[in-house]
PDB file of C-alpha atoms in Angstrom:
ATOM      1  CA  MET A 230       3.853  10.749 -41.510  1.00 45.00           C
ATOM      2  CA  ALA A 231       6.656  11.035 -44.542  1.00 50.00           C
ATOM      3  CA  LEU A 232       4.515  14.148 -45.835  1.00 51.00           C
ATOM      4  CA  PRO A 233       4.686  16.386 -42.719  1.00 57.00           C
ATOM      5  CA  LEU A 234       8.860  15.601 -41.985  1.00 56.00           C
ATOM      6  CA  LEU A 235       9.660  16.232 -46.011  1.00 55.00           C
ATOM      7  CA  LEU A 236       7.691  19.147 -45.601  1.00 52.00           C
ATOM      8  CA  LEU A 237       9.781  20.359 -42.213  1.00 50.00           C
ATOM      9  CA  LEU A 238      12.637  19.309 -44.150  1.00 55.00           C
ATOM     10  CA  ARG A 239      11.941  21.654 -46.556  1.00 57.00           C
ATOM     11  CA  VAL A 240      11.832  25.020 -44.690  1.00 51.00           C
ATOM     12  CA  LEU A 241      14.693  24.059 -42.399  1.00 53.00           C
ATOM     13  CA  ALA A 242      16.599  23.884 -45.975  1.00 57.00           C
ATOM     14  CA  ALA A 243      15.637  26.682 -47.347  1.00 55.00           C
ATOM     15  CA  PRO A 244      17.495  29.801 -47.497  1.00 58.00           C
ATOM     16  CA  SER A 245      16.946  32.842 -44.682  1.00 57.00           C
ATOM     17  CA  ALA A 246      15.460  35.799 -46.336  1.00 58.00           C
ATOM     18  CA  PRO A 247      18.754  38.311 -46.514  1.00 63.00           C
ATOM     19  CA  VAL A 248      18.678  41.141 -43.558  1.00 63.00           C
ATOM     20  CA  PRO A 249      18.329  44.237 -45.192  1.00 72.00           C
ATOM     21  CA  PRO A 250      21.356  46.884 -44.899  1.00 81.00           C
ATOM     22  CA  PRO A 251      21.147  49.547 -41.796  1.00 86.00           C
ATOM     23  CA  ASP A 252      19.710  52.968 -42.959  1.00 90.00           C
ATOM     24  CA  VAL A 253      22.373  55.145 -42.471  1.00 92.00           C
ATOM     25  CA  ARG A 254      22.263  58.953 -41.791  1.00 91.00           C
ATOM     26  CA  MET A 255      24.492  61.795 -42.312  1.00 91.00           C
ATOM     27  CA  ILE A 256      23.926  65.670 -41.151  1.00 88.00           C
ATOM     28  CA  ARG A 257      25.965  68.351 -40.691  1.00 86.00           C
ATOM     29  CA  ILE A 258      25.017  71.235 -38.231  1.00 81.00           C
ATOM     30  CA  PHE A 259      26.270  74.864 -38.880  1.00 77.00           C
ATOM     31  CA  VAL A 260      25.665  78.230 -38.320  1.00 72.00           C
ATOM     32  CA  GLU A 261      24.199  80.047 -41.053  1.00 69.00           C
ATOM     33  CA  GLY A 262      27.530  82.144 -41.849  1.00 66.00           C
ATOM     34  CA  GLY A 263      30.077  80.711 -39.811  1.00 63.00           C
ATOM     35  CA  ALA A 264      31.793  77.232 -38.843  1.00 60.00           C
ATOM     36  CA  ALA A 265      30.531  73.856 -38.555  1.00 55.00           C
ATOM     37  CA  GLY A 266      28.822  72.927 -35.345  1.00 71.00           C
ATOM     38  CA  GLY A 267      28.507  69.714 -35.014  1.00 82.00           C
ATOM     39  CA  SER A 268      28.483  66.253 -37.457  1.00 87.00           C
ATOM     40  CA  ILE A 269      25.462  63.799 -37.037  1.00 89.00           C
ATOM     41  CA  VAL A 270      25.754  60.067 -38.080  1.00 92.00           C
ATOM     42  CA  ARG A 271      22.496  57.830 -37.266  1.00 92.00           C
ATOM     43  CA  ALA A 272      21.981  54.319 -38.172  1.00 93.00           C
ATOM     44  CA  THR A 273      18.734  51.904 -38.059  1.00 93.00           C
ATOM     45  CA  ARG A 274      18.289  48.352 -38.494  1.00 90.00           C
ATOM     46  CA  THR A 275      14.800  46.882 -38.307  1.00 86.00           C
ATOM     47  CA  THR A 276      14.462  43.137 -37.920  1.00 80.00           C
ATOM     48  CA  PRO A 277      11.384  40.865 -36.684  1.00 78.00           C
ATOM     49  CA  SER A 278      12.802  41.155 -32.889  1.00 74.00           C
ATOM     50  CA  GLY A 279      12.424  45.491 -33.440  1.00 82.00           C
ATOM     51  CA  THR A 280      14.166  48.001 -34.541  1.00 88.00           C
ATOM     52  CA  THR A 281      17.532  49.396 -33.308  1.00 92.00           C
ATOM     53  CA  VAL A 282      18.730  53.028 -33.788  1.00 93.00           C
ATOM     54  CA  VAL A 283      22.388  54.225 -32.986  1.00 93.00           C
ATOM     55  CA  THR A 284      23.046  57.818 -33.035  1.00 92.00           C
ATOM     56  CA  VAL A 285      26.699  59.792 -32.737  1.00 90.00           C
ATOM     57  CA  LEU A 286      26.950  62.897 -32.066  1.00 88.00           C
ATOM     58  CA  GLU A 287      30.253  65.181 -32.541  1.00 85.00           C
ATOM     59  CA  GLY A 288      30.800  69.038 -31.215  1.00 78.00           C
ATOM     60  CA  PRO A 289      33.185  70.838 -32.027  1.00 71.00           C
ATOM     61  CA  LYS A 290      35.766  69.965 -29.780  1.00 69.00           C
ATOM     62  CA  LYS A 291      35.298  66.605 -30.989  1.00 66.00           C
ATOM     63  CA  GLY A 292      33.154  65.521 -28.155  1.00 77.00           C
ATOM     64  CA  ARG A 293      31.360  62.107 -28.677  1.00 86.00           C
ATOM     65  CA  LEU A 294      27.739  61.597 -27.188  1.00 88.00           C
ATOM     66  CA  PHE A 295      26.583  58.163 -28.214  1.00 91.00           C
ATOM     67  CA  VAL A 296      22.745  57.366 -28.097  1.00 91.00           C
ATOM     68  CA  ARG A 297      21.431  54.262 -28.500  1.00 93.00           C
ATOM     69  CA  ARG A 298      17.675  52.644 -28.457  1.00 93.00           C
ATOM     70  CA  SER A 299      17.176  48.710 -28.953  1.00 93.00           C
ATOM     71  CA  GLN A 300      14.193  46.552 -28.366  1.00 89.00           C
ATOM     72  CA  PRO A 301      14.493  43.149 -26.782  1.00 87.00           C
ATOM     73  CA  ASP A 302      11.140  42.463 -27.020  1.00 86.00           C
ATOM     74  CA  SER A 303       7.727  44.102 -28.425  1.00 84.00           C
ATOM     75  CA  SER A 304       6.975  45.741 -24.682  1.00 89.00           C
ATOM     76  CA  THR A 305      10.611  46.506 -23.643  1.00 92.00           C
ATOM     77  CA  ALA A 306      12.754  49.442 -25.123  1.00 93.00           C
ATOM     78  CA  VAL A 307      16.296  49.923 -23.810  1.00 95.00           C
ATOM     79  CA  TYR A 308      17.955  53.419 -24.157  1.00 94.00           C
ATOM     80  CA  GLU A 309      21.306  53.991 -23.567  1.00 93.00           C
ATOM     81  CA  VAL A 310      23.338  57.485 -23.412  1.00 91.00           C
ATOM     82  CA  ARG A 311      27.146  57.396 -22.957  1.00 89.00           C
ATOM     83  CA  LEU A 312      29.677  60.515 -23.048  1.00 86.00           C
ATOM     84  CA  ASN A 313      33.029  59.853 -25.169  1.00 80.00           C
ATOM     85  CA  SER A 314      32.820  55.701 -24.852  1.00 66.00           C
ATOM     86  CA  ARG A 315      32.468  55.760 -21.050  1.00 72.00           C
ATOM     87  CA  SER A 316      30.029  53.526 -18.979  1.00 79.00           C
ATOM     88  CA  ALA A 317      26.576  54.490 -20.139  1.00 87.00           C
ATOM     89  CA  PHE A 318      23.164  55.690 -18.539  1.00 92.00           C
ATOM     90  CA  THR A 319      20.405  53.570 -19.423  1.00 94.00           C
ATOM     91  CA  VAL A 320      16.486  54.171 -18.896  1.00 95.00           C
ATOM     92  CA  THR A 321      14.603  50.846 -19.815  1.00 96.00           C
ATOM     93  CA  ARG A 322      10.470  51.327 -20.911  1.00 94.00           C
ATOM     94  CA  ARG A 323       8.555  48.490 -20.211  1.00 94.00           C
ATOM     95  CA  THR A 324       4.950  48.550 -20.867  1.00 91.00           C
ATOM     96  CA  GLY A 325       3.051  49.371 -17.822  1.00 90.00           C
ATOM     97  CA  GLU A 326       5.743  50.057 -15.934  1.00 93.00           C
ATOM     98  CA  PRO A 327       7.782  52.877 -14.222  1.00 95.00           C
ATOM     99  CA  LEU A 328      10.882  53.515 -16.033  1.00 95.00           C
ATOM    100  CA  LEU A 329      14.645  51.994 -14.926  1.00 95.00           C
ATOM    101  CA  VAL A 330      16.941  54.551 -14.724  1.00 94.00           C
ATOM    102  CA  GLU A 331      20.621  52.634 -14.050  1.00 93.00           C
ATOM    103  CA  ALA A 332      24.177  54.104 -13.871  1.00 90.00           C
ATOM    104  CA  ALA A 333      27.028  53.217 -12.226  1.00 87.00           C
ATOM    105  CA  GLY A 334      25.759  50.215 -10.620  1.00 88.00           C
ATOM    106  CA  LEU A 335      23.006  52.530  -9.050  1.00 89.00           C
ATOM    107  CA  SER A 336      19.355  52.293  -9.680  1.00 91.00           C
ATOM    108  CA  MET A 337      16.093  54.478  -9.396  1.00 92.00           C
ATOM    109  CA  ARG A 338      12.410  53.874 -10.549  1.00 94.00           C
ATOM    110  CA  LEU A 339      10.264  56.824 -11.453  1.00 92.00           C
ATOM    111  CA  PHE A 340       7.331  58.036 -13.490  1.00 91.00           C
ATOM    112  CA  GLU A 341       7.822  60.173 -16.269  1.00 87.00           C
ATOM    113  CA  ALA A 342       5.337  62.190 -14.352  1.00 89.00           C
ATOM    114  CA  ASP A 343       7.513  62.910 -11.847  1.00 91.00           C
ATOM    115  CA  LEU A 344      10.289  64.274 -13.271  1.00 87.00           C
ATOM    116  CA  ASN A 345       9.758  67.795 -12.597  1.00 86.00           C
ATOM    117  CA  ARG A 346      10.508  66.893  -8.513  1.00 90.00           C
ATOM    118  CA  ARG A 347      13.499  67.932  -6.927  1.00 90.00           C
ATOM    119  CA  THR A 348      14.463  65.124  -5.633  1.00 91.00           C
ATOM    120  CA  VAL A 349      13.764  63.032  -8.731  1.00 91.00           C
ATOM    121  CA  ARG A 350      16.156  65.210 -10.327  1.00 89.00           C
ATOM    122  CA  CYS A 351      18.650  65.169  -7.607  1.00 90.00           C
ATOM    123  CA  TRP A 352      19.428  61.179  -8.133  1.00 90.00           C
ATOM    124  CA  ILE A 353      19.449  61.981 -11.687  1.00 91.00           C
ATOM    125  CA  GLY A 354      21.996  64.482 -11.537  1.00 89.00           C
ATOM    126  CA  LEU A 355      23.897  62.136  -8.590  1.00 89.00           C
ATOM    127  CA  LEU A 356      23.846  58.589 -11.321  1.00 89.00           C
ATOM    128  CA  ALA A 357      24.885  60.895 -14.349  1.00 88.00           C
ATOM    129  CA  ALA A 358      27.582  62.444 -12.280  1.00 87.00           C
ATOM    130  CA  LYS A 359      28.792  58.466 -11.291  1.00 86.00           C
ATOM    131  CA  VAL A 360      29.071  58.216 -14.920  1.00 86.00           C
ATOM    132  CA  GLU A 361      30.223  60.862 -16.224  1.00 85.00           C
ATOM    133  CA  PRO A 362      30.567  64.687 -14.793  1.00 82.00           C
ATOM    134  CA  ALA A 363      30.515  66.106 -17.995  1.00 86.00           C
ATOM    135  CA  LEU A 364      27.609  64.144 -19.182  1.00 86.00           C
ATOM    136  CA  LEU A 365      24.844  66.677 -17.916  1.00 83.00           C
ATOM    137  CA  ALA A 366      26.382  69.560 -19.482  1.00 81.00           C
ATOM    138  CA  ALA A 367      26.449  67.539 -22.734  1.00 82.00           C
ATOM    139  CA  ALA A 368      22.418  66.794 -22.279  1.00 81.00           C
ATOM    140  CA  ALA A 369      21.925  70.134 -21.721  1.00 75.00           C
ATOM    141  CA  ASP A 370      23.129  70.985 -24.930  1.00 75.00           C
ATOM    142  CA  ILE A 371      21.412  69.035 -26.810  1.00 76.00           C
ATOM    143  CA  ARG A 372      18.502  70.482 -25.269  1.00 70.00           C
ATOM    144  CA  THR A 373      20.112  74.004 -26.301  1.00 65.00           C
ATOM    145  CA  LEU A 374      20.099  73.243 -29.878  1.00 67.00           C
ATOM    146  CA  LYS A 375      17.097  71.706 -30.188  1.00 65.00           C
ATOM    147  CA  ASP A 376      15.358  75.003 -28.966  1.00 63.00           C
ATOM    148  CA  TRP A 377      17.520  76.843 -31.024  1.00 57.00           C
ATOM    149  CA  ALA A 378      16.766  74.766 -34.231  1.00 57.00           C
ATOM    150  CA  GLY A 379      13.220  75.515 -33.616  1.00 54.00           C
ATOM    151  CA  GLN A 380      12.088  71.729 -32.911  1.00 56.00           C
ATOM    152  CA  GLU A 381       9.433  71.174 -31.080  1.00 55.00           C
ATOM    153  CA  LYS A 382      10.083  67.453 -29.659  1.00 55.00           C
ATOM    154  CA  ALA A 383      13.237  65.207 -29.883  1.00 60.00           C
ATOM    155  CA  ASP A 384      13.425  62.505 -31.369  1.00 74.00           C
ATOM    156  CA  GLU A 385      12.011  59.495 -28.941  1.00 80.00           C
ATOM    157  CA  SER A 386      15.613  57.938 -29.423  1.00 84.00           C
ATOM    158  CA  PHE A 387      16.628  60.622 -27.431  1.00 85.00           C
ATOM    159  CA  LEU A 388      14.701  59.844 -24.322  1.00 88.00           C
ATOM    160  CA  PRO A 389      17.371  59.566 -21.679  1.00 88.00           C
ATOM    161  CA  ILE A 390      18.494  63.350 -23.143  1.00 86.00           C
ATOM    162  CA  TRP A 391      15.297  64.237 -22.177  1.00 85.00           C
ATOM    163  CA  ILE A 392      15.159  62.794 -18.694  1.00 87.00           C
ATOM    164  CA  LEU A 393      18.907  64.350 -17.928  1.00 87.00           C
ATOM    165  CA  GLY A 394      17.493  67.420 -19.378  1.00 80.00           C
ATOM    166  CA  HIS A 395      15.682  67.611 -16.049  1.00 78.00           C
ATOM    167  CA  ALA A 396      18.545  67.671 -14.016  1.00 79.00           C
ATOM    168  CA  GLU A 397      20.772  70.452 -15.885  1.00 68.00           C
ATOM    169  CA  GLU A 398      19.277  73.689 -16.760  1.00 63.00           C
ATOM    170  CA  PRO A 399      19.973  74.159 -20.816  1.00 56.00           C
ATOM    171  CA  ALA A 400      23.085  76.549 -21.777  1.00 56.00           C
ATOM    172  CA  THR A 401      22.474  80.223 -22.177  1.00 53.00           C
ATOM    173  CA  LEU A 402      23.224  80.670 -25.943  1.00 53.00           C
ATOM    174  CA  THR A 403      23.318  83.873 -28.075  1.00 54.00           C
ATOM    175  CA  PRO A 404      22.660  82.846 -31.473  1.00 54.00           C
ATOM    176  CA  LYS A 405      25.055  84.339 -33.938  1.00 62.00           C
ATOM    177  CA  GLY A 406      23.216  83.095 -37.354  1.00 65.00           C
ATOM    178  CA  LYS A 407      20.566  81.066 -38.310  1.00 72.00           C
ATOM    179  CA  LEU A 408      21.247  77.268 -37.548  1.00 71.00           C
ATOM    180  CA  ARG A 409      21.315  75.365 -40.340  1.00 76.00           C
ATOM    181  CA  THR A 410      21.471  71.554 -41.044  1.00 78.00           C
ATOM    182  CA  GLU A 411      22.416  69.775 -44.182  1.00 83.00           C
ATOM    183  CA  GLU A 412      22.208  65.919 -44.942  1.00 86.00           C
ATOM    184  CA  GLY A 413      24.208  64.010 -47.316  1.00 85.00           C
ATOM    185  CA  ALA A 414      26.730  61.128 -48.103  1.00 88.00           C
ATOM    186  CA  PHE A 415      29.346  62.566 -46.923  1.00 89.00           C
ATOM    187  CA  LYS A 416      33.384  61.679 -46.799  1.00 90.00           C
ATOM    188  CA  GLY A 417      36.344  61.781 -45.039  1.00 89.00           C
ATOM    189  CA  ASP A 418      36.969  63.130 -41.744  1.00 86.00           C
ATOM    190  CA  PRO A 419      35.195  62.811 -39.595  1.00 86.00           C
ATOM    191  CA  TRP A 420      32.570  60.934 -41.551  1.00 89.00           C
ATOM    192  CA  ASP A 421      34.516  58.156 -41.900  1.00 92.00           C
ATOM    193  CA  GLY A 422      35.012  56.917 -38.497  1.00 91.00           C
ATOM    194  CA  LEU A 423      31.466  57.893 -37.370  1.00 91.00           C
ATOM    195  CA  VAL A 424      29.890  55.707 -39.450  1.00 93.00           C
ATOM    196  CA  ARG A 425      32.173  52.561 -38.261  1.00 92.00           C
ATOM    197  CA  MET A 426      31.349  53.862 -34.774  1.00 90.00           C
ATOM    198  CA  VAL A 427      27.571  53.627 -35.758  1.00 91.00           C
ATOM    199  CA  LEU A 428      27.754  50.443 -37.442  1.00 92.00           C
ATOM    200  CA  ASP A 429      30.141  48.630 -34.770  1.00 90.00           C
ATOM    201  CA  GLU A 430      27.681  50.135 -31.862  1.00 86.00           C
ATOM    202  CA  LEU A 431      24.442  48.515 -34.104  1.00 86.00           C
ATOM    203  CA  GLY A 432      26.000  45.308 -34.521  1.00 81.00           C
ATOM    204  CA  LYS A 433      26.597  45.021 -30.786  1.00 79.00           C
ATOM    205  CA  PRO A 434      23.827  42.793 -28.844  1.00 71.00           C
TER     206      PRO A 434
END
């Protein structure tokens, strides 16, 4: 019995593998020939339990939209979106189950195939308004921005934005130039503050 016990003690005493630092990306959005249209900072951390992605988008008027995707377990993904640090609009996706949408103490379950139904859209709008009345308009702006950029499909971590987009018509923008994105390791305002925000959010359970 002494040998297995000795092996167990060695395993417990061995140093754990270092956790890799999060991957941080910074993206500037601007219209060709015009002023900057927005700043995006995204941080991703992968651990044995799953991947967490936090994105903050700051518009030209300094409004900040936070989007977070985490994995409590291999069959569950939790998505959160909030505007200017208000309460979150939350969507939980579990394998083989309808989506669970929660906001301001209210909840509903729905299948993604039913998102175009009028009653479902009304309930989504009601839940979003309970969190923050401007949240629907912010989601519509992101949807418009995606279309303007020519992206056929939004990133999977933006699921709540896609759901909110069914309750609000996208804004009508008249492009004044070609939309451009620039990725880099930017410094100064607003980048330093946005990086701190996403890393702080990434560290939350």
